[in-house]
Structure formats: C-alpha cells, structure tokens
Tab-separated table of C-alpha atoms in Angstrom:
chain	number	residue	atom	x	y	z
A	44	UNK	CA	140.340	225.183	274.884
A	45	UNK	CA	140.898	228.797	275.945
A	46	UNK	CA	141.153	230.172	279.456
A	47	UNK	CA	137.901	232.091	278.977
A	48	UNK	CA	135.998	228.994	277.879
A	49	UNK	CA	137.421	226.947	280.742
A	50	UNK	CA	136.429	229.644	283.240
A	51	UNK	CA	132.881	229.724	281.858
A	52	UNK	CA	132.647	225.928	281.983
A	53	UNK	CA	133.774	225.811	285.607
A	54	UNK	CA	131.419	228.620	286.581
A	55	UNK	CA	128.547	226.687	285.008
A	56	UNK	CA	129.602	223.588	286.962
A	57	UNK	CA	129.264	225.516	290.237
A	58	UNK	CA	132.932	225.866	291.165
A	59	UNK	CA	133.513	228.639	293.711
A	60	UNK	CA	136.618	230.118	292.071
A	61	UNK	CA	136.328	229.285	288.368
A	62	UNK	CA	138.908	231.783	287.088
A	63	UNK	CA	141.532	230.835	289.670
A	64	UNK	CA	140.901	227.123	289.113
A	65	UNK	CA	141.200	227.550	285.348
A	66	UNK	CA	144.459	229.472	285.670
A	67	UNK	CA	145.991	226.877	287.973
A	68	UNK	CA	145.006	224.048	285.657
A	69	UNK	CA	146.258	225.888	282.596
A	70	UNK	CA	149.593	226.510	284.283
A	71	UNK	CA	149.847	222.786	285.053
A	72	UNK	CA	148.942	221.861	281.480
A	73	UNK	CA	151.737	224.119	280.249
A	74	UNK	CA	154.202	223.067	282.975
A	75	UNK	CA	154.425	226.783	283.762
A	76	UNK	CA	153.615	229.100	286.643
A	77	UNK	CA	150.386	231.005	287.080
A	78	UNK	CA	152.399	234.244	287.028
A	79	UNK	CA	153.721	233.434	283.573
A	80	UNK	CA	150.166	233.266	282.240
A	81	UNK	CA	149.781	236.954	283.013
A	82	UNK	CA	153.177	237.807	281.543
A	83	UNK	CA	152.340	236.154	278.216
A	84	UNK	CA	148.539	236.385	277.863
A	85	UNK	CA	148.742	236.191	274.060
A	86	UNK	CA	150.207	232.678	274.060
A	87	UNK	CA	148.366	230.253	271.757
A	88	UNK	CA	148.070	226.660	272.965
A	89	UNK	CA	149.332	223.868	270.793
A	90	UNK	CA	147.136	220.847	270.147
A	91	UNK	CA	148.766	218.705	272.830
A	92	UNK	CA	148.659	221.526	275.387
A	93	UNK	CA	145.032	222.231	274.633
A	94	UNK	CA	144.160	218.550	275.041
A	95	UNK	CA	145.948	218.365	278.397
A	96	UNK	CA	144.168	221.488	279.580
A	97	UNK	CA	140.769	220.194	278.461
A	98	UNK	CA	141.335	216.926	280.318
A	99	UNK	CA	142.168	218.765	283.544
A	100	UNK	CA	139.157	221.043	283.186
A	101	UNK	CA	136.891	218.029	282.646
A	102	UNK	CA	138.036	216.606	285.984
A	103	UNK	CA	137.327	219.911	287.690
A	104	UNK	CA	133.910	220.132	286.041
A	105	UNK	CA	133.151	216.859	287.826
A	106	UNK	CA	134.033	218.788	291.012
A	107	UNK	CA	137.188	216.860	291.749
A	108	UNK	CA	139.254	219.035	294.119
A	109	UNK	CA	141.935	221.109	292.422
A	110	UNK	CA	144.491	219.746	294.883
A	111	UNK	CA	143.821	216.182	293.690
A	112	UNK	CA	143.990	217.194	290.045
A	113	UNK	CA	147.273	219.018	290.523
A	114	UNK	CA	148.545	216.434	293.017
A	115	UNK	CA	149.809	218.992	295.501
A	116	UNK	CA	148.672	221.346	298.239
A	117	UNK	CA	150.540	223.991	300.203
A	118	UNK	CA	150.266	223.848	303.998
A	119	UNK	CA	152.019	226.448	306.130
A	120	UNK	CA	155.603	226.440	304.782
A	121	UNK	CA	155.622	223.060	303.017
A	122	UNK	CA	154.090	221.547	299.884
A	123	UNK	CA	152.410	218.171	300.228
A	124	UNK	CA	151.534	215.531	297.672
A	125	UNK	CA	147.824	214.705	298.012
A	126	UNK	CA	145.323	212.451	296.272
A	127	UNK	CA	141.986	210.813	297.006
A	128	UNK	CA	143.518	208.595	299.710
A	129	UNK	CA	143.721	211.595	302.066
A	130	UNK	CA	141.834	214.756	302.950
A	131	UNK	CA	142.910	217.961	301.284
A	132	UNK	CA	144.735	219.948	304.021
A	133	UNK	CA	142.712	223.013	305.051
A	134	UNK	CA	144.027	226.429	306.116
A	135	UNK	CA	142.143	226.197	309.425
A	136	UNK	CA	144.132	223.081	310.343
A	137	UNK	CA	147.268	225.213	310.427
A	138	UNK	CA	146.003	226.452	313.805
A	139	UNK	CA	146.633	222.972	315.214
A	140	UNK	CA	150.301	223.410	314.325
A	141	UNK	CA	150.408	226.912	315.777
A	142	UNK	CA	149.175	225.859	319.220
A	143	UNK	CA	151.933	223.232	319.380
A	144	UNK	CA	154.832	225.504	318.454
A	145	UNK	CA	155.361	226.466	322.095
A	146	UNK	CA	155.942	222.909	323.300
A	147	UNK	CA	159.126	222.264	325.339
A	148	UNK	CA	162.331	221.423	323.493
A	149	UNK	CA	162.605	217.774	322.390
A	150	UNK	CA	159.024	217.061	323.414
A	151	UNK	CA	157.560	213.754	322.242
A	152	UNK	CA	154.507	214.472	320.105
A	153	UNK	CA	151.847	212.178	318.650
A	154	UNK	CA	149.707	213.214	315.669
A	155	UNK	CA	146.615	210.987	315.549
A	156	UNK	CA	144.908	210.556	312.180
A	157	UNK	CA	147.729	212.144	310.230
A	158	UNK	CA	146.300	211.692	306.703
A	159	UNK	CA	148.753	213.325	304.310
A	160	UNK	CA	151.060	214.042	307.250
A	161	UNK	CA	150.248	217.762	307.115
A	162	UNK	CA	150.265	218.532	310.843
A	163	UNK	CA	153.162	216.265	311.793
A	164	UNK	CA	155.382	217.359	308.904
A	165	UNK	CA	154.633	221.073	309.185
A	166	UNK	CA	155.379	220.931	312.911
A	167	UNK	CA	158.614	219.015	312.358
A	168	UNK	CA	159.615	221.515	309.664
A	169	UNK	CA	159.201	224.427	312.087
A	170	UNK	CA	160.344	222.608	315.238
A	171	UNK	CA	162.983	220.080	314.143
A	172	UNK	CA	163.866	219.380	317.785
A	173	UNK	CA	160.500	217.711	318.424
A	174	UNK	CA	160.259	213.911	318.323
A	175	UNK	CA	157.114	213.248	316.337
A	176	UNK	CA	155.137	210.070	315.742
A	177	UNK	CA	152.141	210.093	313.371
A	178	UNK	CA	149.444	207.432	313.155
A	179	UNK	CA	146.500	206.627	310.933
A	180	UNK	CA	144.029	203.787	310.632
A	181	UNK	CA	144.376	203.888	306.839
A	182	UNK	CA	147.405	202.198	305.328
A	183	UNK	CA	146.767	204.134	302.120
A	184	UNK	CA	146.941	207.439	303.977
A	185	UNK	CA	150.165	206.398	305.697
A	186	UNK	CA	151.702	205.635	302.315
A	187	UNK	CA	150.981	209.219	301.249
A	188	UNK	CA	152.343	210.597	304.529
A	189	UNK	CA	155.539	208.547	304.339
A	190	UNK	CA	156.124	209.681	300.760
A	191	UNK	CA	155.680	213.299	301.836
A	192	UNK	CA	158.104	212.853	304.711
A	193	UNK	CA	160.688	211.345	302.378
A	194	UNK	CA	160.258	214.095	299.797
A	195	UNK	CA	160.605	216.785	302.462
A	196	UNK	CA	163.441	214.947	304.261
A	197	UNK	CA	161.666	215.255	307.581
A	198	UNK	CA	162.272	212.645	310.287
A	199	UNK	CA	158.796	211.654	311.471
A	200	UNK	CA	157.948	208.103	312.583
A	201	UNK	CA	154.719	206.505	311.346
A	202	UNK	CA	152.533	203.743	312.755
A	203	UNK	CA	149.244	202.212	311.663
A	204	UNK	CA	146.453	201.779	314.172
A	205	UNK	CA	143.037	202.857	315.386
A	206	UNK	CA	143.595	206.140	317.285
A	207	UNK	CA	146.195	205.375	320.000
A	208	UNK	CA	146.313	201.612	319.475
A	209	UNK	CA	149.308	201.757	317.161
A	210	UNK	CA	151.722	203.305	319.657
A	211	UNK	CA	152.965	202.603	323.167
A	212	UNK	CA	154.072	204.813	326.026
A	213	UNK	CA	153.433	208.368	327.123
A	214	UNK	CA	153.802	211.566	325.122
A	215	UNK	CA	154.320	215.200	325.990
A	216	UNK	CA	151.589	216.224	323.550
A	217	UNK	CA	148.894	214.572	321.475
A	218	UNK	CA	147.407	216.400	318.495
A	219	UNK	CA	144.574	215.326	316.237
A	220	UNK	CA	142.415	216.527	313.381
A	221	UNK	CA	139.914	213.663	313.672
A	222	UNK	CA	136.720	213.010	311.737
A	223	UNK	CA	134.109	215.395	313.172
A	224	UNK	CA	131.434	215.961	310.521
A	225	UNK	CA	127.963	214.755	311.615
A	226	UNK	CA	126.628	211.999	309.387
A	227	UNK	CA	123.522	214.038	308.631
A	228	UNK	CA	125.575	216.861	307.114
A	229	UNK	CA	126.694	214.769	304.159
A	230	UNK	CA	124.009	216.143	301.824
A	231	UNK	CA	124.982	219.733	302.665
A	232	UNK	CA	128.628	219.344	301.730
A	233	UNK	CA	130.075	220.447	298.419
A	234	UNK	CA	130.719	217.596	295.936
A	235	UNK	CA	134.463	218.168	296.283
A	236	UNK	CA	134.135	216.891	299.853
A	237	UNK	CA	131.135	214.552	299.860
A	238	UNK	CA	132.009	212.716	296.651
A	239	UNK	CA	135.793	212.852	296.368
A	240	UNK	CA	137.350	212.932	299.856
A	241	UNK	CA	137.635	209.771	302.016
A	242	UNK	CA	134.487	209.373	304.117
A	243	UNK	CA	136.262	207.653	307.017
A	244	UNK	CA	138.339	210.796	307.537
A	245	UNK	CA	135.253	213.028	307.613
A	246	UNK	CA	132.198	211.546	309.311
A	247	UNK	CA	131.809	210.647	312.973
A	248	UNK	CA	128.271	209.769	313.972
A	249	UNK	CA	125.101	211.716	314.604
A	250	UNK	CA	126.724	214.730	316.245
A	251	UNK	CA	130.211	214.329	314.791
A	252	UNK	CA	131.770	213.512	318.150
A	253	UNK	CA	131.935	209.709	318.087
A	254	UNK	CA	135.692	209.632	317.426
A	255	UNK	CA	136.460	212.437	319.860
A	256	UNK	CA	134.556	210.631	322.616
A	257	UNK	CA	136.796	207.623	322.098
A	258	UNK	CA	139.953	209.691	321.816
A	259	UNK	CA	139.651	212.302	324.563
A	260	UNK	CA	140.051	210.144	327.664
A	261	UNK	CA	142.873	208.014	326.237
A	262	UNK	CA	144.746	211.054	324.987
A	263	UNK	CA	144.383	212.881	328.306
A	264	UNK	CA	145.726	209.825	330.137
A	265	UNK	CA	148.837	209.640	327.966
A	266	UNK	CA	149.842	213.291	327.551
A	267	UNK	CA	149.705	216.475	329.650
A	268	UNK	CA	148.922	218.547	326.530
A	269	UNK	CA	146.150	217.618	324.105
A	270	UNK	CA	144.870	219.626	321.129
A	271	UNK	CA	141.978	218.673	318.848
A	272	UNK	CA	140.588	220.356	315.764
A	273	UNK	CA	136.778	220.484	315.960
A	274	UNK	CA	133.834	221.594	313.877
A	275	UNK	CA	131.820	224.785	314.295
A	276	UNK	CA	129.877	224.693	317.540
A	277	UNK	CA	131.614	221.585	318.906
A	278	UNK	CA	134.206	223.287	321.124
A	279	UNK	CA	132.100	223.418	324.325
A	280	UNK	CA	131.234	219.709	324.162
A	281	UNK	CA	134.834	218.716	323.414
A	282	UNK	CA	136.046	220.957	326.221
A	283	UNK	CA	133.732	219.077	328.584
A	284	UNK	CA	135.158	215.768	327.381
A	285	UNK	CA	138.675	216.925	328.191
A	286	UNK	CA	137.653	218.333	331.571
A	287	UNK	CA	135.968	215.054	332.453
A	288	UNK	CA	139.163	213.264	331.430
A	289	UNK	CA	141.173	215.240	333.996
A	290	UNK	CA	142.424	218.217	332.029
A	291	UNK	CA	142.461	221.167	334.442
A	292	UNK	CA	143.062	223.926	331.883
A	293	UNK	CA	140.851	223.797	328.822
A	294	UNK	CA	140.564	226.556	326.238
A	295	UNK	CA	139.446	227.047	322.651
A	296	UNK	CA	141.385	228.859	319.915
A	297	UNK	CA	139.547	230.649	317.121
A	298	UNK	CA	140.511	230.380	313.471
A	299	UNK	CA	140.639	233.321	311.066
A	300	UNK	CA	136.884	233.022	310.501
A	301	UNK	CA	136.271	233.471	314.230
A	302	UNK	CA	135.230	229.838	314.758
A	303	UNK	CA	136.425	228.000	317.858
A	304	UNK	CA	138.471	225.538	315.849
A	305	UNK	CA	141.073	223.994	318.166
A	306	UNK	CA	140.398	222.883	321.728
A	307	UNK	CA	143.439	222.525	323.995
A	308	UNK	CA	143.545	220.699	327.312
A	309	UNK	CA	146.459	220.718	329.770
A	310	UNK	CA	147.174	219.225	333.155
C-alpha cells in the first residue's frame, strides 16, 4: 500500500486529516519518523512493511483514533501511553494544568478522574514540588495512569474511587476533567469518540452536569482552590455550582478556540 492510496482511503472514510494520519501510520509501520518520510520519499516498501502499514490503515478506516493505533499521545511536555481504556488527552485539557501552575510550593493536589494520568503527570513534570494524588473510578484507567507514571518516573500517588471517595483529608487544590457530554449529544459525536472512547468518561446526564453537580460541593469543602474542565456553554452553570458551594471568587478561562473551558473557584 502506498501513501497516496492510504490517504485516499482515509479521506473516503471521513477522517479529518487523512494525509497526516497516513504519514503517522506509515512512520510507525516503518519504525521511522514522519520527517524521514519527507527526506526519502522514493523509498519502496517491502512486503512486510506494506502489510503492517495496510493493517494500521484498516484500523484508521474504522475510525479508531490515531492515538490508540499508535499507542501514544503527546500532552504538554510529556508523551503518554494511551489505549481504549482511557480518553485520548485533548489540547484544551492542557489549560487545566496551566491554571494550576501558580499553586503554592508543596501544595497538596488532587486530580479527580485522572484517566491516562495526563493532568496529574504533566503538572508533576512541570511542578515537581507539588504533592499530587490522582483518582479514578476505573481500575483499567488507573492501570494506564500508573504505567505512565512509572515510564515517566514521576512520583504521583493513585487511588481508586468514585470522585472523592477514594481519598481522605483536605487538599490545597482539586482539579478535574470529568465527564460532561450530554447524553443526547452521542449521535453528533465523531465515531472516534462515540464508538471507541470509554463512555463512562464522556457522558453525564441530560445536560452533561450530573457528575459536576456531585463533585462541586464536595470539592469546595475540601480545597480552597478548585478547577474543572467543562463543555462549551457550561461555564456559567458550573460557576453557579461553585458559588453555591461557598467559593467567593469564581472565574472562567478560555481555551485557544475562545471557549470558556476551565472554571476556577477559590475561597
């Protein structure tokens, strides 16, 4: 299979970036870098290489996320192992790390619903002084997160539990990228998300706020700084939840697309 044929196949399948996807998969099939493809465009694939490439392209044609196929995803300054047990880390979630970078030295931080460990591990990488605990309801997700922590040699503690039930005591900050997609939006999502990513990490009731309603008051009671990632249009409602929970300073931070993506409450 050639790069041109793979690109055409992925375009026909409805992939948003067929050429980029094909290049990334070809590089993986060759155990090479994407840059090297451009340096040696005349390279002819051997039979085994062509078969590996075709197998990867077939998975992408089925709209499996590229990150799952390749088994890795970059997030801020670290690379994470990811698979279908966890959400693919998104660029907009990096904002959740950014708002926490100004926390006091040696602050105790809890990351609720850690998934692959993206937020907790990226924050620990950039602020090694912080004492970070990460929780998730899914034991499968925690296995991925622990493996990432070990591979990156980052000292983050992990606990299994529903929201805050897996940990005791107070924290200086609680962060979370919880499920916030309304159940009714499932049919509008791309297959990469709706079919391949774990539903329990995505959907949260009719308006997408079921988990945040449960989390806001408990988080505000156990930390003076709380930051939640939210969906488009949800920031005002989440801000009201935090205000009702006793947070006296509530503000929303916009992502690069201009969407109010992270809501922060302080007291």
